[in-house]
């Protein structure tokens, strides 16, 4: 399977992901999502701040991030990953930092309140969908333009690398799998307060307790799925 095919399948699942996210936000799935949220809640403020909970300050956070960055680069080199792939991963992490800084600077000069935020896909995908399908009541903010920017960037990257071509699913099994994954990710992203990027990497960069729990659950789920589902498919 080529990277282009993999990306295409994810883009096909994107509308299903957005529809499910919207249904979980204020649609038919919202009552079920609210019921699940009520089962376990954590107060805000310092109760979600891992640095405050552990009594560690900003120098530790910087040192922690630096150690993990070096360890990740060494692991990638040892695994013989392509340099371009390593550079893209570092760039994606840097974009999260740039987004935090950019929205913060904008909040200092804007006449209207501007939330300081960074990258996430779940809620913005639902907002863009509703803006396209219904009246444009969603504010044209950072989140709204983020989704079209990602799609445009993927298109330009495929065009530049001469990988721009139509792709499709080979058989119904793969299509069912990707669509089922899109539904679970759309609902889970709203339930967790963000997707793998938003609730995971973006929230974890602030040492948010709930984000680290979400990220850990995604890692465990990914490993289990890889062992049980992908391993079974290769065996057959």
XYZ file of N, CA and C in Angstrom:
708
model
N 0.847 -1.190 0.000
C 0.000 0.000 0.000
C 0.890 1.251 0.000
N 0.644 2.157 -0.909
C 1.427 3.371 -0.991
C 0.909 4.414 -0.027
N 1.768 5.396 0.271
C 1.356 6.486 1.143
C 0.219 7.284 0.526
N 0.234 7.411 -0.803
C -0.817 8.161 -1.474
C -2.172 7.502 -1.274
N -2.222 6.176 -1.397
C -3.470 5.454 -1.181
C -3.946 5.615 0.251
N -3.018 5.538 1.186
C -3.380 5.680 2.598
C -3.970 7.059 2.865
N -3.346 8.098 2.331
C -3.847 9.457 2.521
C -5.214 9.621 1.879
N -5.382 9.038 0.685
C -6.676 9.154 0.002
C -7.781 8.533 0.846
N -7.538 7.369 1.396
C -8.559 6.707 2.184
C -8.935 7.544 3.405
N -7.960 8.170 4.012
C -8.251 9.017 5.171
C -9.080 10.229 4.748
N -8.802 10.777 3.567
C -9.577 11.928 3.095
C -11.009 11.521 2.763
N -11.202 10.302 2.249
C -12.553 9.826 1.991
C -13.325 9.696 3.300
N -12.646 9.271 4.357
C -13.293 9.103 5.660
C -13.498 10.432 6.372
N -12.852 11.513 5.909
C -12.933 12.810 6.584
C -14.362 13.334 6.706
N -15.200 13.300 5.643
C -16.584 13.776 5.803
C -17.369 12.973 6.830
N -17.164 11.655 6.876
C -17.848 10.828 7.875
C -17.383 11.213 9.270
N -16.105 11.448 9.413
C -15.541 11.912 10.679
C -16.169 13.229 11.118
N -16.315 14.185 10.183
C -16.886 15.495 10.501
C -18.364 15.392 10.859
N -19.113 14.571 10.114
C -20.546 14.400 10.405
C -20.736 13.803 11.794
N -19.947 12.786 12.131
C -20.057 12.165 13.450
C -19.688 13.150 14.545
N -18.651 13.965 14.316
C -18.250 14.962 15.309
C -19.361 15.974 15.551
N -20.023 16.397 14.471
C -21.135 17.337 14.612
C -22.303 16.688 15.345
N -22.584 15.425 15.044
C -23.673 14.716 15.729
C -23.385 14.559 17.211
N -22.103 14.385 17.565
C -21.727 14.248 18.968
C -21.682 15.591 19.679
N -21.504 16.674 18.915
C -21.447 18.006 19.534
C -22.831 18.517 19.895
N -23.749 18.507 18.943
C -25.089 19.018 19.220
C -26.178 18.286 18.478
N -25.884 17.078 18.020
C -26.853 16.305 17.253
C -27.369 15.105 17.997
N -27.659 14.054 17.245
C -28.325 12.888 17.811
C -27.446 12.125 18.800
N -26.124 12.232 18.657
C -25.222 11.527 19.560
C -24.847 12.340 20.792
N -25.303 13.599 20.870
C -24.927 14.464 21.986
C -25.395 13.931 23.340
N -26.645 13.441 23.486
C -27.056 12.915 24.803
C -26.186 11.758 25.275
N -25.822 10.864 24.370
C -24.962 9.740 24.754
C -23.581 10.237 25.156
N -23.051 11.214 24.422
C -21.740 11.775 24.760
C -21.770 12.471 26.109
N -22.855 13.229 26.398
C -22.973 13.905 27.692
C -23.090 12.904 28.833
N -23.783 11.775 28.580
C -23.900 10.744 29.614
C -22.543 10.136 29.930
N -21.749 9.876 28.893
C -20.415 9.325 29.109
C -19.519 10.336 29.829
N -19.627 11.609 29.446
C -18.817 12.632 30.106
C -19.125 12.739 31.591
N -20.391 12.524 31.957
C -20.797 12.658 33.357
C -20.279 11.529 34.236
N -19.814 10.443 33.615
C -19.322 9.322 34.404
C -18.035 9.655 35.136
N -17.220 10.521 34.534
C -15.930 10.852 35.155
C -15.499 12.246 34.690
N -15.424 13.176 35.595
C -14.997 14.528 35.267
C -13.868 14.938 36.205
N -13.006 15.805 35.711
C -11.890 16.345 36.490
C -12.048 17.847 36.549
N -11.966 18.454 37.728
C -12.087 19.920 37.814
C -11.008 20.602 36.977
N -11.282 21.841 36.598
C -10.325 22.588 35.798
C -9.222 23.202 36.638
N -8.476 24.112 36.022
C -7.406 24.791 36.743
C -6.229 23.890 37.032
N -5.673 24.027 38.239
C -4.475 23.266 38.603
C -4.750 21.770 38.736
N -6.031 21.376 38.846
C -6.352 19.947 38.941
C -5.997 19.207 37.665
N -5.844 19.928 36.538
C -5.471 19.298 35.275
C -4.040 19.620 34.878
N -3.338 20.380 35.694
C -1.975 20.800 35.373
C -0.992 19.818 36.000
N -0.355 18.996 35.163
C 0.573 18.002 35.681
C 1.762 18.644 36.395
N 2.225 19.787 35.897
C 3.349 20.460 36.542
C 2.976 20.914 37.944
N 1.743 21.417 38.104
C 1.293 21.844 39.430
C 1.053 20.647 40.344
N 0.508 19.566 39.782
C 0.235 18.370 40.575
C 1.531 17.763 41.108
N 2.546 17.690 40.256
C 3.821 17.080 40.633
C 4.778 18.060 41.300
N 4.414 19.352 41.295
C 5.276 20.351 41.916
C 6.504 20.698 41.099
N 6.428 20.526 39.791
C 7.546 20.838 38.907
C 7.288 22.158 38.190
N 8.340 22.882 37.889
C 8.209 24.192 37.271
C 8.515 24.171 35.784
N 8.610 25.372 35.217
C 8.849 25.500 33.775
C 10.192 24.926 33.339
N 11.295 25.105 34.119
C 12.572 24.511 33.682
C 12.491 22.993 33.478
N 11.735 22.320 34.359
C 11.590 20.870 34.183
C 10.835 20.568 32.897
N 9.800 21.348 32.596
C 9.018 21.109 31.383
C 9.893 21.247 30.143
N 10.751 22.261 30.124
C 11.641 22.461 28.972
C 12.646 21.319 28.870
N 13.214 20.909 30.015
C 14.174 19.809 30.015
C 13.517 18.503 29.595
N 12.301 18.271 30.065
C 11.553 17.059 29.712
C 11.317 16.999 28.211
N 10.873 18.118 27.635
C 10.627 18.161 26.191
C 11.914 17.956 25.403
N 13.013 18.563 25.882
C 14.288 18.418 25.183
C 14.800 16.989 25.178
N 14.669 16.311 26.310
C 15.118 14.916 26.401
C 14.319 14.028 25.454
N 12.996 14.214 25.433
C 12.161 13.401 24.561
C 12.399 13.717 23.085
N 12.708 14.967 22.781
C 13.011 15.328 21.396
C 14.275 14.622 20.931
N 15.325 14.668 21.751
C 16.575 13.996 21.389
C 16.363 12.495 21.280
N 15.618 11.914 22.240
C 15.368 10.475 22.211
C 14.582 10.077 20.960
N 13.609 10.901 20.580
C 12.811 10.591 19.393
C 13.657 10.658 18.126
N 14.531 11.651 18.032
C 15.390 11.774 16.850
C 16.346 10.592 16.768
N 16.943 10.205 17.898
C 17.862 9.066 17.904
C 17.142 7.773 17.526
N 15.919 7.610 18.041
C 15.147 6.408 17.696
C 14.820 6.386 16.211
N 14.454 7.554 15.656
C 14.117 7.627 14.231
C 15.334 7.312 13.366
N 16.507 7.807 13.777
C 17.729 7.531 13.015
C 18.087 6.050 13.101
N 17.939 5.495 14.297
C 18.246 4.071 14.475
C 17.290 3.201 13.676
N 16.048 3.645 13.549
C 15.058 2.898 12.771
C 15.202 3.142 11.278
N 16.170 3.992 10.905
C 16.463 4.291 9.502
C 15.263 4.903 8.783
N 14.571 5.780 9.486
C 13.487 6.502 8.830
C 14.067 7.521 7.859
N 13.379 7.801 6.766
C 13.882 8.805 5.814
C 14.026 10.167 6.485
N 15.051 10.904 6.067
C 15.278 12.224 6.657
C 14.099 13.150 6.425
N 13.468 13.032 5.272
C 12.310 13.879 4.988
C 11.188 13.604 5.974
N 10.978 12.339 6.317
C 9.925 11.987 7.256
C 10.230 12.531 8.648
N 11.495 12.475 9.052
C 11.889 13.045 10.345
C 11.679 14.555 10.349
N 12.054 15.196 9.245
C 11.868 16.641 9.148
C 10.412 17.041 9.176
N 9.564 16.266 8.530
C 8.130 16.556 8.533
C 7.552 16.425 9.946
N 8.012 15.413 10.692
C 7.524 15.229 12.055
C 7.941 16.398 12.952
N 9.179 16.832 12.808
C 9.640 17.987 13.590
C 8.866 19.231 13.187
N 8.613 19.384 11.900
C 7.844 20.535 11.434
C 6.429 20.543 11.976
N 5.782 19.374 12.040
C 4.428 19.300 12.585
C 4.401 19.708 14.049
N 5.393 19.259 14.808
C 5.471 19.679 16.207
C 5.735 21.169 16.344
N 6.573 21.706 15.455
C 6.873 23.142 15.513
C 5.646 23.989 15.181
N 4.791 23.500 14.282
C 3.576 24.235 13.922
C 2.666 24.400 15.138
N 2.613 23.396 16.000
C 1.806 23.497 17.217
C 2.298 24.646 18.097
N 3.609 24.752 18.239
C 4.187 25.842 19.031
C 3.903 27.190 18.379
N 4.072 27.265 17.065
C 3.817 28.517 16.344
C 2.364 28.944 16.499
N 1.445 27.987 16.461
C 0.027 28.316 16.614
C -0.270 28.880 18.000
N 0.324 28.292 19.036
C 0.156 28.844 20.389
C 0.629 30.292 20.441
N 1.816 30.531 19.896
C 2.390 31.881 19.945
C 1.568 32.860 19.117
N 1.142 32.432 17.914
C 0.408 33.325 17.018
C -0.936 33.735 17.611
N -1.687 32.774 18.137
C -2.997 33.117 18.701
C -2.842 33.948 19.979
N -1.765 33.724 20.719
C -1.526 34.538 21.918
C -1.225 35.980 21.528
N -0.359 36.169 20.536
C -0.047 37.525 20.084
C -1.292 38.207 19.520
N -2.134 37.444 18.821
C -3.361 38.015 18.281
C -4.306 38.437 19.400
N -4.357 37.677 20.474
C -5.237 38.021 21.594
C -4.821 39.314 22.277
N -3.544 39.696 22.142
C -3.053 40.921 22.781
C -3.453 42.174 22.021
N -3.706 42.049 20.719
C -3.972 43.231 19.895
C -5.412 43.279 19.392
N -6.176 42.210 19.592
C -7.537 42.167 19.080
C -8.490 42.916 20.015
N -9.472 43.612 19.417
C -10.483 44.293 20.213
C -11.484 43.309 20.816
N -11.711 42.203 20.134
C -12.614 41.170 20.633
C -11.815 40.061 21.306
N -12.420 39.362 22.260
C -11.715 38.259 22.916
C -11.319 37.178 21.908
N -10.068 36.791 21.929
C -9.546 35.759 21.037
C -8.969 34.639 21.892
N -9.501 33.436 21.801
C -8.957 32.335 22.601
C -7.568 31.937 22.117
N -6.695 31.639 23.049
C -5.365 31.145 22.714
C -5.480 29.643 22.481
N -5.149 29.186 21.295
C -5.348 27.787 20.942
C -4.287 27.340 19.962
N -4.295 26.038 19.728
C -3.375 25.469 18.753
C -4.118 24.439 17.918
N -3.415 23.473 17.367
C -3.983 22.593 16.357
C -4.925 21.555 16.949
N -6.047 21.359 16.303
C -6.968 20.263 16.557
C -7.861 20.102 15.342
N -8.372 18.895 15.119
C -9.132 18.612 13.907
C -10.612 18.389 14.155
N -10.996 17.881 15.311
C -12.352 17.380 15.489
C -13.404 18.474 15.397
N -13.391 19.397 16.340
C -14.389 20.481 16.328
C -14.292 21.357 15.087
N -13.077 21.758 14.649
C -13.003 22.536 13.407
C -13.586 21.813 12.205
N -13.416 20.489 12.114
C -13.993 19.747 10.992
C -15.508 19.834 11.005
N -16.102 19.708 12.205
C -17.552 19.820 12.321
C -18.024 21.228 11.976
N -17.276 22.244 12.406
C -17.661 23.629 12.125
C -17.588 23.941 10.636
N -16.540 23.479 9.976
C -16.411 23.712 8.542
C -17.541 23.014 7.795
N -17.887 21.803 8.217
C -18.984 21.068 7.579
C -20.294 21.836 7.692
N -20.610 22.344 8.885
C -21.860 23.066 9.077
C -21.870 24.385 8.319
N -20.712 25.011 8.176
C -20.641 26.254 7.412
C -20.899 26.009 5.932
N -20.420 24.862 5.425
C -20.620 24.527 4.016
C -22.068 24.120 3.753
N -22.661 23.364 4.681
C -23.992 22.819 4.456
C -25.116 23.757 4.883
N -24.852 24.612 5.880
C -25.897 25.472 6.430
C -25.454 26.925 6.366
N -26.163 27.767 7.099
C -25.823 29.187 7.142
C -24.466 29.382 7.796
N -23.693 30.286 7.252
C -22.335 30.517 7.758
C -22.384 31.289 9.073
N -22.728 30.575 10.150
C -22.789 31.196 11.470
C -21.533 30.944 12.297
N -20.660 30.092 11.800
C -19.431 29.795 12.522
C -18.437 30.925 12.298
N -17.810 31.443 13.360
C -16.850 32.529 13.175
C -15.652 32.108 12.340
N -15.209 33.011 11.485
C -14.066 32.719 10.616
C -12.791 32.977 11.397
N -12.421 32.011 12.250
C -11.270 32.174 13.118
C -10.176 31.184 12.732
N -9.217 31.021 13.633
C -8.078 30.146 13.384
C -8.517 28.724 13.082
N -9.447 28.196 13.872
C -9.901 26.822 13.681
C -10.561 26.620 12.334
N -11.350 27.603 11.904
C -12.096 27.448 10.648
C -11.155 27.335 9.452
N -10.120 28.166 9.412
C -9.215 28.171 8.269
C -8.173 27.051 8.346
N -8.041 26.426 9.512
C -7.032 25.377 9.663
C -7.336 24.168 8.782
N -8.595 23.735 8.741
C -8.954 22.542 7.972
C -8.722 22.744 6.472
N -9.242 23.835 5.846
C -8.936 24.038 4.420
C -7.442 24.160 4.151
N -6.692 24.749 5.095
C -5.254 24.888 4.896
C -4.569 23.526 4.853
N -5.000 22.610 5.712
C -4.420 21.267 5.711
C -4.744 20.540 4.408
N -5.986 20.641 3.963
C -6.376 19.991 2.707
C -5.609 20.579 1.521
N -5.461 21.898 1.504
C -4.701 22.536 0.428
C -3.240 22.116 0.480
N -2.672 22.050 1.683
C -1.285 21.619 1.813
C -1.079 20.198 1.344
N -2.026 19.305 1.657
C -1.922 17.920 1.194
C -2.011 17.837 -0.323
N -2.898 18.651 -0.904
C -3.026 18.678 -2.367
C -1.736 19.161 -3.020
N -1.172 20.239 -2.509
C 0.048 20.786 -3.095
C 1.228 19.838 -2.923
N 1.282 19.157 -1.764
C 2.370 18.204 -1.540
C 2.281 17.036 -2.510
N 1.061 16.525 -2.720
C 0.884 15.431 -3.679
C 1.220 15.875 -5.094
N 0.822 17.098 -5.440
C 1.125 17.626 -6.772
C 2.626 17.820 -6.954
N 3.306 18.346 -5.940
C 4.751 18.588 -6.031
C 5.521 17.276 -6.138
N 5.069 16.239 -5.426
C 5.759 14.949 -5.442
C 5.272 14.034 -6.570
N 4.436 14.574 -7.456
C 3.900 13.825 -8.590
C 3.148 12.582 -8.141
N 2.421 12.710 -7.055
C 1.599 11.613 -6.532
C 0.114 11.949 -6.616
N -0.223 13.001 -7.355
C -1.608 13.445 -7.437
C -2.353 12.579 -8.447
N -3.184 11.683 -7.941
C -3.952 10.793 -8.796
C -5.167 10.295 -8.030
N -6.158 9.839 -8.779
C -7.356 9.293 -8.155
C -7.063 7.899 -7.603
N -7.568 7.663 -6.411
C -7.384 6.371 -5.775
C -8.740 5.865 -5.305
N -8.814 4.595 -5.014
C -10.057 4.017 -4.534
C -9.805 2.858 -3.602
N -10.874 2.380 -2.994
C -10.780 1.224 -2.122
C -10.791 -0.050 -2.962
N -9.977 -1.010 -2.566
C -9.950 -2.306 -3.225
C -10.760 -3.289 -2.380
N -12.016 -3.443 -2.719
C -12.881 -4.332 -1.945
C -13.618 -3.573 -0.864
N -14.701 -4.175 -0.377
C -15.530 -3.513 0.616
C -14.973 -3.556 2.024
N -14.077 -4.517 2.328
C -13.585 -4.658 3.688
C -12.810 -3.428 4.136
N -11.908 -2.946 3.274
C -11.102 -1.784 3.634
C -11.982 -0.548 3.814
N -12.972 -0.389 2.954
C -13.863 0.758 3.054
C -14.654 0.724 4.358
N -15.194 -0.436 4.724
C -15.927 -0.561 5.980
C -15.031 -0.243 7.164
N -13.803 -0.679 7.088
C -12.872 -0.449 8.197
C -12.573 1.034 8.377
N -12.312 1.734 7.280
C -11.985 3.157 7.377
C -13.200 3.981 7.801
N -14.376 3.642 7.290
C -15.572 4.388 7.676
C -15.932 4.143 9.135
N -15.779 2.908 9.603
C -16.019 2.620 11.016
C -15.018 3.375 11.888
N -13.772 3.429 11.444
C -12.769 4.192 12.185
C -13.084 5.673 12.220
N -13.628 6.203 11.121
C -13.995 7.620 11.080
C -15.109 7.933 12.069
N -16.088 7.043 12.174
C -17.181 7.245 13.131
C -16.654 7.219 14.559
N -15.826 6.237 14.876
C -15.286 6.127 16.224
C -14.392 7.310 16.562
N -13.596 7.772 15.602
C -12.717 8.900 15.855
C -13.497 10.197 16.003
N -14.549 10.374 15.190
C -15.353 11.587 15.306
C -16.038 11.692 16.648
N -16.632 10.585 17.108
C -17.289 10.588 18.413
C -16.268 10.672 19.543
N -15.204 9.881 19.424
C -14.178 9.888 20.467
C -13.452 11.207 20.579
N -13.269 11.892 19.440
C -12.596 13.188 19.486
C -13.388 14.224 20.263
N -14.701 14.260 20.055
C -15.542 15.183 20.812
C -15.607 14.766 22.281
N -15.703 13.478 22.538
C -15.771 12.983 23.914
C -14.497 13.315 24.680
N -13.352 13.206 24.017
C -12.066 13.444 24.676
C -11.637 14.902 24.638
N -12.424 15.759 23.980
C -12.043 17.163 23.895
C -11.026 17.447 22.820
N -10.874 16.549 21.856
C -9.922 16.760 20.777
C -9.472 15.442 20.185
N -8.788 15.510 19.065
C -8.341 14.314 18.368
C -6.929 13.956 18.811
N -6.267 13.098 18.050
C -4.898 12.727 18.383
C -3.975 13.936 18.377
N -4.267 14.902 17.517
C -3.465 16.124 17.475
C -3.899 17.081 18.574
N -5.216 17.326 18.675
C -5.711 18.312 19.628
C -5.597 17.881 21.075
N -6.313 16.824 21.427
C -6.293 16.348 22.810
C -4.981 15.660 23.142
N -4.306 15.143 22.127
C -3.057 14.443 22.376
C -1.853 15.353 22.378
N -1.338 15.680 21.200
C -0.082 16.412 21.104
C -0.232 17.860 21.568
N -1.271 18.549 21.104
C -1.447 19.958 21.467
C -1.681 20.122 22.961
N -2.617 19.352 23.515
C -2.882 19.447 24.942
C -1.723 18.964 25.785
N -1.040 17.909 25.328
C 0.096 17.386 26.076
C 1.242 18.387 26.133
N 1.336 19.272 25.144
C 2.403 20.276 25.167
C 2.243 21.253 26.313
N 1.033 21.334 26.883
C 0.777 22.174 28.053
C 0.765 21.354 29.343
N 1.138 20.082 29.250
C 1.153 19.169 30.398
C -0.231 19.071 31.038
N -1.237 18.966 30.186
C -2.602 18.771 30.658
C -2.811 17.304 31.034
N -3.330 17.054 32.231
C -3.527 15.687 32.700
C -4.468 14.920 31.785
N -5.601 15.522 31.420
C -6.566 14.834 30.572
C -5.993 14.540 29.186
N -5.153 15.417 28.683
C -4.539 15.189 27.376
C -3.572 14.015 27.415
N -2.789 13.922 28.479
C -1.864 12.801 28.598
C -2.612 11.483 28.756
N -3.734 11.499 29.486
C -4.547 10.294 29.605
C -5.123 9.894 28.252
N -5.590 10.898 27.497
C -6.124 10.624 26.164
C -5.050 10.084 25.240
N -3.871 10.701 25.284
C -2.767 10.261 24.437
C -2.350 8.837 24.784
N -2.298 8.519 26.080
C -1.948 7.167 26.503
C -2.984 6.154 26.009
N -4.269 6.515 26.096
C -5.327 5.620 25.620
C -5.206 5.395 24.116
N -4.830 6.438 23.364
C -4.657 6.281 21.915
C -3.492 5.357 21.596
N -2.396 5.493 22.343
C -1.245 4.612 22.128
C -1.622 3.154 22.385
N -2.282 2.919 23.517
C -2.673 1.555 23.864
C -3.641 0.994 22.819
N -4.634 1.812 22.425
C -5.584 1.366 21.408
C -4.915 1.073 20.085
N -3.955 1.912 19.696
C -3.242 1.690 18.443
C -2.414 0.412 18.477
N -1.739 0.150 19.604
C -0.922 -1.062 19.725
C -1.794 -2.314 19.702
N -2.899 -2.264 20.456
C -3.799 -3.423 20.490
C -4.411 -3.683 19.119
N -4.841 -2.622 18.441
C -5.417 -2.782 17.104
C -4.398 -3.344 16.130
N -3.166 -2.846 16.215
C -2.112 -3.329 15.322
C -1.840 -4.811 15.547
N -1.834 -5.226 16.819
C -1.547 -6.626 17.118
C -2.710 -7.539 16.730
N -3.945 -7.129 17.053
C -5.087 -8.001 16.854
C -5.664 -7.922 15.440
N -5.901 -6.695 14.954
C -6.542 -6.523 13.650
C -5.557 -6.664 12.515
N -4.508 -5.848 12.525
C -3.539 -5.888 11.422
C -2.807 -7.222 11.371
N -2.476 -7.776 12.565
C -1.809 -9.062 12.591
C -2.675 -10.174 12.030
N -3.965 -10.128 12.347
C -4.904 -11.129 11.826
C -5.050 -11.020 10.316
N -5.112 -9.761 9.807
C -5.264 -9.567 8.370
C -4.045 -10.063 7.607
N -2.840 -9.863 8.162
C -1.635 -10.367 7.480
C -1.592 -11.880 7.496
N -2.088 -12.473 8.583
C -2.061 -13.932 8.694
C -3.005 -14.603 7.695
N -4.120 -13.888 7.390
C -5.080 -14.461 6.453
C -4.739 -14.100 5.007
